[in-house]
Coordinates of C-alpha atoms in Angstrom, one line a residue:
X1 CA -23.1 -51.2 47.1
X2 CA -22.6 -54.2 44.0
X3 CA -26.0 -55.5 44.1
X4 CA -27.2 -51.6 43.2
X5 CA -24.7 -51.4 41.1
X6 CA -25.6 -54.7 39.3
X7 CA -28.9 -54.0 39.8
X8 CA -28.1 -50.6 37.2
X9 CA -25.9 -52.3 34.8
X10 CA -28.2 -55.0 34.5
X11 CA -30.5 -52.9 32.9
X12 CA -28.3 -51.6 30.0
X13 CA -24.8 -52.7 29.9
X14 CA -24.7 -55.9 27.7
X15 CA -20.8 -55.9 28.1
X16 CA -21.0 -55.9 31.8
X17 CA -23.6 -58.8 31.8
X18 CA -21.2 -61.1 29.3
X19 CA -18.6 -60.8 31.9
X20 CA -21.0 -62.2 34.2
X21 CA -21.2 -65.7 32.8
X22 CA -18.6 -67.4 35.2
X23 CA -20.1 -65.9 38.1
X24 CA -22.7 -68.5 39.1
X25 CA -22.6 -67.9 42.7
X26 CA -22.2 -64.0 42.9
X27 CA -25.4 -63.9 40.2
X28 CA -27.4 -66.7 42.7
X29 CA -26.8 -64.0 45.7
X30 CA -28.1 -60.7 43.0
X31 CA -30.6 -62.8 42.0
X32 CA -32.4 -63.4 45.4
X33 CA -31.6 -60.1 47.1
X34 CA -33.4 -58.8 43.4
X35 CA -36.5 -60.8 44.1
X36 CA -36.3 -59.3 48.4
X37 CA -36.4 -56.2 47.1
X38 CA -39.0 -56.2 44.5
X39 CA -41.6 -58.7 46.6
X40 CA -41.5 -56.1 49.5
X41 CA -41.7 -53.0 47.2
X42 CA -44.8 -54.9 45.8
X43 CA -46.2 -55.6 49.4
X44 CA -45.2 -51.6 50.4
X45 CA -48.8 -50.1 50.4
X46 CA -50.3 -53.1 52.1
X47 CA -47.6 -52.7 54.7
X48 CA -48.0 -48.8 55.1
X49 CA -51.7 -49.5 55.5
X50 CA -50.8 -51.7 58.5
X51 CA -48.8 -49.3 60.1
X52 CA -51.3 -46.4 59.6
X53 CA -53.8 -48.8 60.8
X54 CA -56.1 -47.4 58.3
X55 CA -57.8 -50.9 57.6
X56 CA -58.3 -51.8 61.1
X57 CA -59.7 -48.0 61.3
X58 CA -62.2 -49.1 58.3
X59 CA -63.1 -52.3 60.3
X60 CA -63.9 -51.7 63.7
X61 CA -66.3 -48.8 62.5
X62 CA -67.8 -51.0 60.5
X63 CA -68.4 -53.4 63.2
X64 CA -69.3 -50.7 65.8
X65 CA -71.7 -48.8 63.7
X66 CA -73.0 -51.1 61.0
X67 CA -73.9 -54.7 62.6
X68 CA -76.4 -54.9 64.7
X69 CA -76.8 -56.6 68.0
X70 CA -77.4 -60.5 67.5
X71 CA -76.9 -63.9 69.0
X72 CA -76.3 -66.4 66.3
X73 CA -76.4 -70.4 67.6
X74 CA -75.9 -73.8 65.2
X75 CA -77.3 -76.8 67.1
X76 CA -78.2 -80.3 65.4
X77 CA -77.2 -78.4 61.7
X78 CA -79.8 -75.2 62.1
X79 CA -78.5 -71.7 62.5
X80 CA -80.8 -69.5 64.9
X81 CA -80.1 -66.4 64.8
X82 CA -81.8 -64.1 67.8
X83 CA -82.0 -60.0 69.0
X84 CA -82.3 -59.5 64.8
X85 CA -85.5 -58.4 62.8
X86 CA -84.9 -60.7 60.0
X87 CA -85.0 -60.7 57.1
X88 CA -82.3 -58.5 57.6
X89 CA -80.7 -56.8 54.3
X90 CA -78.0 -54.6 52.9
X91 CA -77.4 -53.4 50.0
X92 CA -74.2 -51.6 49.1
X93 CA -73.8 -50.9 44.8
X94 CA -73.6 -54.8 43.6
X95 CA -73.3 -56.4 46.7
X96 CA -76.1 -57.8 49.1
X97 CA -75.9 -59.3 52.5
X98 CA -79.4 -61.4 53.1
X99 CA -79.8 -62.8 57.0
X100 CA -83.7 -64.3 57.1
X101 CA -83.1 -67.8 59.9
X102 CA -86.5 -67.5 60.7
X103 CA -88.7 -68.0 57.3
X104 CA -89.8 -71.7 56.4
X105 CA -89.4 -71.6 52.7
X106 CA -86.3 -72.4 50.9
X107 CA -84.0 -69.4 50.5
X108 CA -81.5 -68.7 47.1
X109 CA -79.5 -66.4 47.1
X110 CA -80.1 -64.9 43.1
X111 CA -83.8 -64.6 44.5
X112 CA -82.3 -61.3 46.5
X113 CA -79.9 -60.2 43.3
X114 CA -82.0 -57.5 42.1
X115 CA -81.6 -53.8 41.6
X116 CA -78.0 -54.4 39.8
X117 CA -76.9 -56.4 42.8
X118 CA -74.8 -59.2 41.4
X119 CA -73.1 -60.7 44.0
X120 CA -73.9 -61.1 47.3
X121 CA -74.6 -63.7 51.1
X122 CA -77.2 -65.4 51.6
X123 CA -77.4 -66.5 55.3
X124 CA -79.9 -69.1 56.2
X125 CA -81.2 -71.2 58.8
X126 CA -79.1 -74.6 57.0
X127 CA -76.1 -72.8 55.0
X128 CA -74.3 -70.0 53.9
X129 CA -74.6 -69.1 50.1
X130 CA -71.8 -66.3 48.5
X131 CA -71.5 -65.8 44.7
X132 CA -68.4 -62.8 43.9
X133 CA -69.7 -62.4 39.9
X134 CA -66.5 -60.2 39.4
X135 CA -64.3 -63.9 40.2
X136 CA -67.0 -66.4 38.5
X137 CA -67.0 -68.3 42.0
X138 CA -70.3 -69.7 44.0
X139 CA -70.1 -71.1 47.1
X140 CA -72.2 -73.1 49.3
X141 CA -71.5 -74.0 53.3
X142 CA -74.3 -76.3 55.4
X143 CA -74.9 -75.8 58.8
X144 CA -74.8 -79.3 59.4
X145 CA -71.2 -79.9 58.7
X146 CA -70.0 -77.2 61.4
X147 CA -71.7 -78.6 64.6
X148 CA -73.1 -77.2 67.6
X149 CA -71.8 -73.5 68.6
X150 CA -72.9 -69.9 69.6
X151 CA -71.8 -66.6 69.4
X152 CA -72.7 -63.0 69.6
X153 CA -71.7 -59.1 68.5
X154 CA -70.1 -58.9 71.3
X155 CA -68.0 -61.7 70.9
X156 CA -67.0 -61.0 67.4
X157 CA -66.1 -57.6 68.5
X158 CA -63.5 -59.2 71.2
X159 CA -62.1 -61.4 68.2
X160 CA -61.9 -58.6 65.9
X161 CA -59.6 -56.7 68.2
X162 CA -57.8 -59.7 68.9
X163 CA -57.4 -61.0 65.4
X164 CA -56.3 -56.8 64.2
X165 CA -53.8 -56.1 66.7
X166 CA -50.9 -54.7 65.8
X167 CA -49.3 -57.8 66.8
X168 CA -51.2 -59.8 65.0
X169 CA -50.9 -57.7 62.2
X170 CA -47.1 -57.9 61.8
X171 CA -47.2 -61.5 61.8
X172 CA -49.6 -61.2 58.8
X173 CA -47.8 -58.9 56.9
X174 CA -44.5 -61.5 57.5
X175 CA -46.1 -64.7 56.5
X176 CA -47.6 -62.6 53.4
X177 CA -44.1 -61.6 52.7
X178 CA -42.7 -65.1 53.0
X179 CA -45.1 -66.7 50.9
X180 CA -45.0 -63.9 48.2
X181 CA -40.9 -64.0 48.6
X182 CA -41.3 -68.0 48.1
X183 CA -43.9 -68.2 45.0
X184 CA -41.5 -64.9 43.2
X185 CA -38.6 -66.8 43.9
X186 CA -39.8 -70.1 42.5
X187 CA -41.4 -68.1 39.5
X188 CA -38.6 -65.8 38.5
X189 CA -36.3 -68.8 38.1
X190 CA -38.4 -71.2 36.4
X191 CA -38.3 -67.7 33.9
X192 CA -34.9 -67.9 34.3
X193 CA -34.4 -71.7 33.4
X194 CA -36.5 -71.8 30.4
X195 CA -35.5 -68.4 29.0
X196 CA -31.9 -70.3 29.5
X197 CA -32.8 -73.5 27.8
X198 CA -34.3 -71.6 24.4
X199 CA -31.2 -69.3 24.3
X200 CA -29.0 -72.5 24.7
X201 CA -31.1 -74.6 21.8
X202 CA -30.8 -70.9 19.5
X203 CA -26.8 -71.0 20.7
X204 CA -26.3 -74.7 19.5
X205 CA -27.9 -73.8 16.0
X206 CA -26.0 -70.8 15.2
X207 CA -22.9 -72.5 16.8
X208 CA -21.7 -70.4 19.7
X209 CA -19.1 -71.4 22.2
X210 CA -21.8 -70.7 25.4
X211 CA -22.7 -73.1 27.5
X212 CA -26.2 -73.2 29.6
X213 CA -24.2 -72.7 33.0
X214 CA -22.9 -69.6 31.5
X215 CA -26.1 -68.5 30.0
X216 CA -28.1 -69.1 33.1
X217 CA -25.2 -67.0 35.4
X218 CA -25.8 -64.2 32.9
X219 CA -29.7 -65.2 32.9
X220 CA -29.8 -64.8 36.7
X221 CA -28.6 -60.9 35.8
X222 CA -30.2 -59.9 33.1
X223 CA -33.7 -61.0 34.2
X224 CA -33.8 -57.6 35.8
X225 CA -35.2 -55.6 33.0
X226 CA -38.1 -58.3 32.8
X227 CA -38.9 -58.0 36.5
X228 CA -38.5 -53.8 36.5
X229 CA -40.9 -53.6 33.9
X230 CA -43.1 -56.1 34.9
X231 CA -43.1 -54.3 38.1
X232 CA -43.8 -51.0 36.9
X233 CA -46.9 -52.3 35.0
X234 CA -48.4 -54.2 37.7
X235 CA -48.1 -51.3 39.5
X236 CA -50.3 -49.0 36.8
X237 CA -52.2 -51.7 37.0
X238 CA -51.8 -52.8 32.4
X239 CA -51.5 -56.3 32.1
X240 CA -50.2 -57.1 29.1
X241 CA -50.0 -60.9 28.8
X242 CA -46.2 -62.5 28.5
X243 CA -44.6 -59.5 28.6
X244 CA -41.6 -61.0 31.7
X245 CA -40.8 -63.6 28.9
X246 CA -40.6 -61.8 25.8
X247 CA -38.4 -59.0 27.4
X248 CA -36.6 -61.2 29.0
X249 CA -36.2 -63.6 26.2
X250 CA -35.2 -60.7 24.0
X251 CA -32.5 -59.0 26.3
X252 CA -30.5 -62.5 27.1
X253 CA -30.9 -63.3 23.3
X254 CA -29.2 -59.7 23.1
X255 CA -26.5 -60.6 25.4
X256 CA -25.1 -63.7 23.7
X257 CA -25.9 -62.7 19.7
X258 CA -24.6 -59.4 20.1
X259 CA -21.5 -60.8 21.8
X260 CA -17.9 -58.9 20.9
X261 CA -14.8 -60.2 21.9
X262 CA -13.8 -59.5 25.5
X263 CA -9.5 -58.8 26.9
X264 CA -9.4 -60.2 30.4
X265 CA -7.8 -56.7 30.4
X266 CA -11.8 -55.5 30.6
X267 CA -13.0 -58.4 32.3
X268 CA -10.9 -57.2 34.9
X269 CA -12.3 -53.7 34.9
X270 CA -16.0 -55.1 35.4

């Protein structure tokens, strides 16, 4: 219960935050729990999607209804696809997929980016060429680097069944959550360190009595407001540069520089 009480008070109560200046151990406990809940909240839509099986149904529907029969064989650095009429071209809005392993001429993806297509994949006998115009990324993978192998539509379907099984999906979600938690923890901790150091510099200039350890301990609680606002903006798909830094620096500075004398009795009550 203390966590939720700390969460609420960290959002508005400067006096309560100041009283946490000597609680470094509890500050770290609160901080790690805060990041844990925020990471879970951020991944909640994906977890719900996996639990409901929406993505699995969509992928299998595409596989069963839109992917034709084929057998793909790579031998001596060349790809040959049989049981498929080629060139096989699929257009979906601004994306195009082209499969052509029978044409003897050298093919280039840019030649198929017509009729509004900006991104796509080209599979020729020599390589796979990909372009993501949204992120400005282009890649090319030669089949000469892949060795010899063969696969058909039935095998792909079977591999998808295993890859998208509920136990595997649960494992993927767990791995993604752990990675997200680690990355968010490190990033937020670095933010607390940097802002605490900046506030300490201001404290020294103003000749206040705060030490770095005290500022840092309070910062582990005070960062709640910045995390809350940045998470809300992300959920609304609103991007504001440096919003976390600005909010956190302002809130921590206010905590330190708007200090009022606090008696020992008041600290005990909090």
